[in-house]
PDB file of C-alpha atoms and ligand atoms in Angstrom:
ATOM      1  CA  UNK A 141     -55.790   7.419  30.874  1.00  0.00           C
ATOM      2  CA  UNK A 142     -55.503  10.347  33.274  1.00  0.00           C
ATOM      3  CA  UNK A 143     -53.567  13.529  32.701  1.00  0.00           C
ATOM      4  CA  UNK A 144     -50.552  12.681  34.916  1.00  0.00           C
ATOM      5  CA  UNK A 145     -50.071   9.360  33.132  1.00  0.00           C
ATOM      6  CA  UNK A 146     -50.117  11.072  29.744  1.00  0.00           C
ATOM      7  CA  UNK A 147     -47.692  13.739  30.984  1.00  0.00           C
ATOM      8  CA  UNK A 148     -45.196  11.100  32.167  1.00  0.00           C
ATOM      9  CA  UNK A 149     -45.295   9.399  28.798  1.00  0.00           C
ATOM     10  CA  UNK A 150     -44.828  12.762  27.103  1.00  0.00           C
ATOM     11  CA  UNK A 151     -41.740  13.388  29.240  1.00  0.00           C
ATOM     12  CA  UNK A 152     -40.334   9.974  28.369  1.00  0.00           C
ATOM     13  CA  UNK A 153     -41.074  10.577  24.698  1.00  0.00           C
ATOM     14  CA  UNK A 154     -39.386  13.994  24.780  1.00  0.00           C
ATOM     15  CA  UNK A 155     -36.297  12.605  26.558  1.00  0.00           C
ATOM     16  CA  UNK A 156     -36.192   9.728  24.094  1.00  0.00           C
ATOM     17  CA  UNK A 157     -36.364  12.129  21.147  1.00  0.00           C
ATOM     18  CA  UNK A 158     -33.597  14.273  22.630  1.00  0.00           C
ATOM     19  CA  UNK A 159     -31.351  11.234  23.150  1.00  0.00           C
ATOM     20  CA  UNK A 160     -32.046   9.824  19.687  1.00  0.00           C
ATOM     21  CA  UNK A 161     -31.733  13.253  18.101  1.00  0.00           C
ATOM     22  CA  UNK A 162     -28.378  13.846  19.806  1.00  0.00           C
ATOM     23  CA  UNK A 163     -27.175  10.424  18.690  1.00  0.00           C
ATOM     24  CA  UNK A 164     -28.224  11.141  15.088  1.00  0.00           C
ATOM     25  CA  UNK A 165     -26.779  14.652  15.310  1.00  0.00           C
ATOM     26  CA  UNK A 166     -23.328  13.355  16.317  1.00  0.00           C
ATOM     27  CA  UNK A 167     -23.460  10.306  14.052  1.00  0.00           C
ATOM     28  CA  UNK A 168     -20.743  11.736  11.730  1.00  0.00           C
ATOM     29  CA  UNK A 169     -18.421  12.253  14.720  1.00  0.00           C
ATOM     30  CA  UNK A 170     -19.117   8.730  15.961  1.00  0.00           C
ATOM     31  CA  UNK A 171     -18.338   7.320  12.508  1.00  0.00           C
ATOM     32  CA  UNK A 172     -15.173   9.415  12.248  1.00  0.00           C
ATOM     33  CA  UNK A 173     -14.090   8.244  15.712  1.00  0.00           C
ATOM     34  CA  UNK A 174     -14.811   4.594  15.002  1.00  0.00           C
ATOM     35  CA  UNK A 175     -12.903   4.766  11.713  1.00  0.00           C
ATOM     36  CA  UNK A 176      -9.952   6.538  13.429  1.00  0.00           C
ATOM     37  CA  UNK A 177     -10.283   9.285  10.851  1.00  0.00           C
ATOM     38  CA  UNK A 178      -7.193  11.424  10.369  1.00  0.00           C
ATOM     39  CA  UNK A 179      -9.250  14.648  10.537  1.00  0.00           C
ATOM     40  CA  UNK A 180     -11.467  13.513  13.387  1.00  0.00           C
ATOM     41  CA  UNK A 181     -11.153  16.832  15.239  1.00  0.00           C
ATOM     42  CA  UNK A 182     -12.089  18.861  12.147  1.00  0.00           C
ATOM     43  CA  UNK A 183     -14.999  16.543  11.400  1.00  0.00           C
ATOM     44  CA  UNK A 184     -16.182  16.820  14.997  1.00  0.00           C
ATOM     45  CA  UNK A 185     -15.996  20.627  14.924  1.00  0.00           C
ATOM     46  CA  UNK A 186     -17.854  20.782  11.606  1.00  0.00           C
ATOM     47  CA  UNK A 187     -20.433  18.376  13.024  1.00  0.00           C
ATOM     48  CA  UNK A 188     -20.736  20.379  16.235  1.00  0.00           C
ATOM     49  CA  UNK A 189     -21.085  23.854  14.750  1.00  0.00           C
ATOM     50  CA  UNK A 190     -22.742  23.178  11.377  1.00  0.00           C
ATOM     51  CA  UNK A 191     -24.512  19.908  12.094  1.00  0.00           C
ATOM     52  CA  UNK A 192     -27.792  21.765  12.693  1.00  0.00           C
ATOM     53  CA  UNK A 193     -27.861  22.525   8.969  1.00  0.00           C
ATOM     54  CA  UNK A 194     -28.512  19.650   6.618  1.00  0.00           C
ATOM     55  CA  UNK A 195     -25.537  20.625   4.433  1.00  0.00           C
ATOM     56  CA  UNK A 196     -23.143  20.752   7.401  1.00  0.00           C
ATOM     57  CA  UNK A 197     -24.422  17.462   8.783  1.00  0.00           C
ATOM     58  CA  UNK A 198     -24.247  15.691   5.419  1.00  0.00           C
ATOM     59  CA  UNK A 199     -20.817  17.233   4.756  1.00  0.00           C
ATOM     60  CA  UNK A 200     -19.385  16.005   8.036  1.00  0.00           C
ATOM     61  CA  UNK A 201     -21.000  12.587   7.498  1.00  0.00           C
ATOM     62  CA  UNK A 202     -19.495  12.214   4.012  1.00  0.00           C
ATOM     63  CA  UNK A 203     -16.149  13.516   5.260  1.00  0.00           C
ATOM     64  CA  UNK A 204     -16.203  10.953   8.073  1.00  0.00           C
ATOM     65  CA  UNK A 205     -16.904   8.177   5.571  1.00  0.00           C
ATOM     66  CA  UNK A 206     -14.232   9.122   3.025  1.00  0.00           C
ATOM     67  CA  UNK A 207     -11.512  10.347   5.390  1.00  0.00           C
ATOM     68  CA  UNK A 208      -8.279   8.374   5.392  1.00  0.00           C
ATOM     69  CA  UNK A 209      -7.547   6.201   8.339  1.00  0.00           C
ATOM     70  CA  UNK A 210      -4.556   6.843  10.543  1.00  0.00           C
ATOM     71  CA  UNK A 211      -3.410   3.222  10.395  1.00  0.00           C
ATOM     72  CA  UNK A 212      -1.965   1.768   8.329  1.00  0.00           C
ATOM     73  CA  UNK A 213       0.029   4.336   6.423  1.00  0.00           C
ATOM     74  CA  UNK A 214      -0.806   4.497   2.712  1.00  0.00           C
ATOM     75  CA  UNK A 215       1.468   2.355   0.615  1.00  0.00           C
ATOM     76  CA  UNK A 216       3.861   4.329  -1.616  1.00  0.00           C
ATOM     77  CA  UNK A 217       3.059   4.304  -5.303  1.00  0.00           C
ATOM     78  CA  UNK A 218       6.546   3.112  -6.181  1.00  0.00           C
ATOM     79  CA  UNK A 219       8.064   0.282  -4.156  1.00  0.00           C
ATOM     80  CA  UNK A 220      11.012   1.327  -2.048  1.00  0.00           C
ATOM     81  CA  UNK A 221      14.353   0.377  -3.601  1.00  0.00           C
ATOM     82  CA  UNK A 222      15.869  -2.716  -2.050  1.00  0.00           C
ATOM     83  CA  UNK A 223      18.873  -1.997   0.147  1.00  0.00           C
ATOM     84  CA  UNK A 224      22.170  -2.997  -1.485  1.00  0.00           C
ATOM     85  CA  UNK A 225      23.336  -6.421  -0.452  1.00  0.00           C
ATOM     86  CA  UNK A 226      26.860  -7.162   0.703  1.00  0.00           C
ATOM     87  CA  UNK A 227      27.526  -9.448  -2.251  1.00  0.00           C
ATOM     88  CA  UNK A 228      26.661  -6.774  -4.809  1.00  0.00           C
ATOM     89  CA  UNK A 229      28.419  -3.973  -2.937  1.00  0.00           C
ATOM     90  CA  UNK A 230      31.930  -3.103  -4.161  1.00  0.00           C
ATOM     91  CA  UNK A 231      34.840  -4.260  -2.036  1.00  0.00           C
ATOM     92  CA  UNK A 232      35.764  -1.727   0.652  1.00  0.00           C
ATOM     93  CA  UNK A 233      38.798   0.337  -0.210  1.00  0.00           C
ATOM     94  CA  UNK A 234      41.632  -0.009   2.281  1.00  0.00           C
ATOM     95  CA  UNK A 235      44.468   2.431   2.659  1.00  0.00           C
ATOM     96  CA  UNK A 236      47.967   1.728   3.823  1.00  0.00           C
ATOM     97  CA  UNK A 237      48.583   3.308   7.226  1.00  0.00           C
ATOM     98  CA  UNK A 238      52.251   3.853   6.270  1.00  0.00           C
ATOM     99  CA  UNK A 239      52.092   5.542   2.848  1.00  0.00           C
ATOM    100  CA  UNK A 240      48.374   6.236   2.450  1.00  0.00           C
ATOM    101  CA  UNK A 241      48.090   4.492  -0.896  1.00  0.00           C
ATOM    102  CA  UNK A 242      45.031   2.371  -1.648  1.00  0.00           C
ATOM    103  CA  UNK A 243      45.647  -1.322  -1.204  1.00  0.00           C
ATOM    104  CA  UNK A 244      43.547  -4.410  -1.810  1.00  0.00           C
ATOM    105  CA  UNK A 245      41.299  -5.461   1.062  1.00  0.00           C
ATOM    106  CA  UNK A 246      42.886  -8.937   1.161  1.00  0.00           C
ATOM    107  CA  UNK A 247      46.490  -7.783   0.815  1.00  0.00           C
ATOM    108  CA  UNK A 248      48.872  -8.865   3.575  1.00  0.00           C
ATOM    109  CA  UNK A 249      51.429  -6.217   2.718  1.00  0.00           C
ATOM    110  CA  UNK A 250      51.190  -2.829   1.021  1.00  0.00           C
ATOM    111  CA  UNK A 251      52.018  -3.126  -2.680  1.00  0.00           C
ATOM    112  CA  UNK A 252      53.570   0.390  -2.642  1.00  0.00           C
ATOM    113  CA  UNK A 253      55.813   0.384   0.431  1.00  0.00           C
ATOM    114  CA  UNK A 254      55.667  -3.203   1.727  1.00  0.00           C
ATOM    115  CA  UNK A 255      54.187  -2.168   5.092  1.00  0.00           C
ATOM    116  CA  UNK A 256      52.409  -5.094   6.801  1.00  0.00           C
ATOM    117  CA  UNK A 257      48.657  -4.521   6.840  1.00  0.00           C
ATOM    118  CA  UNK A 258      46.491  -5.351   9.827  1.00  0.00           C
ATOM    119  CA  UNK A 259      43.460  -7.339   8.746  1.00  0.00           C
TER     120      UNK A 259
HETATM  121 ZN1   ZN B 471      52.171   1.532   1.914  1.00  0.00          ZN
END
């Protein structure tokens, strides 16, 4: 094994370590991106600037794992109230166009002035 051969393998090994090291370094960002984390940008910045420290790297990794996903939206604790149905809603109040008094919705004529009501 001559010197040039060993040097080439050293170069390949160094490049390989750089690639693998970069991949491990940005693993929290990759996880946050794949999970569509809500705070992906913050996780990425923490990973980028503090990832060289074990605490920053572990912090961004844990954050990426526990961060809420964008989709779907979290379900509300209490179920939303059902919209009122037409059958349970009170009858709409109609007013006579002649005298302004309230009349029944099914009335043909106003009970106050006898004005014919348009249905
Ligand atoms: Zn009337």
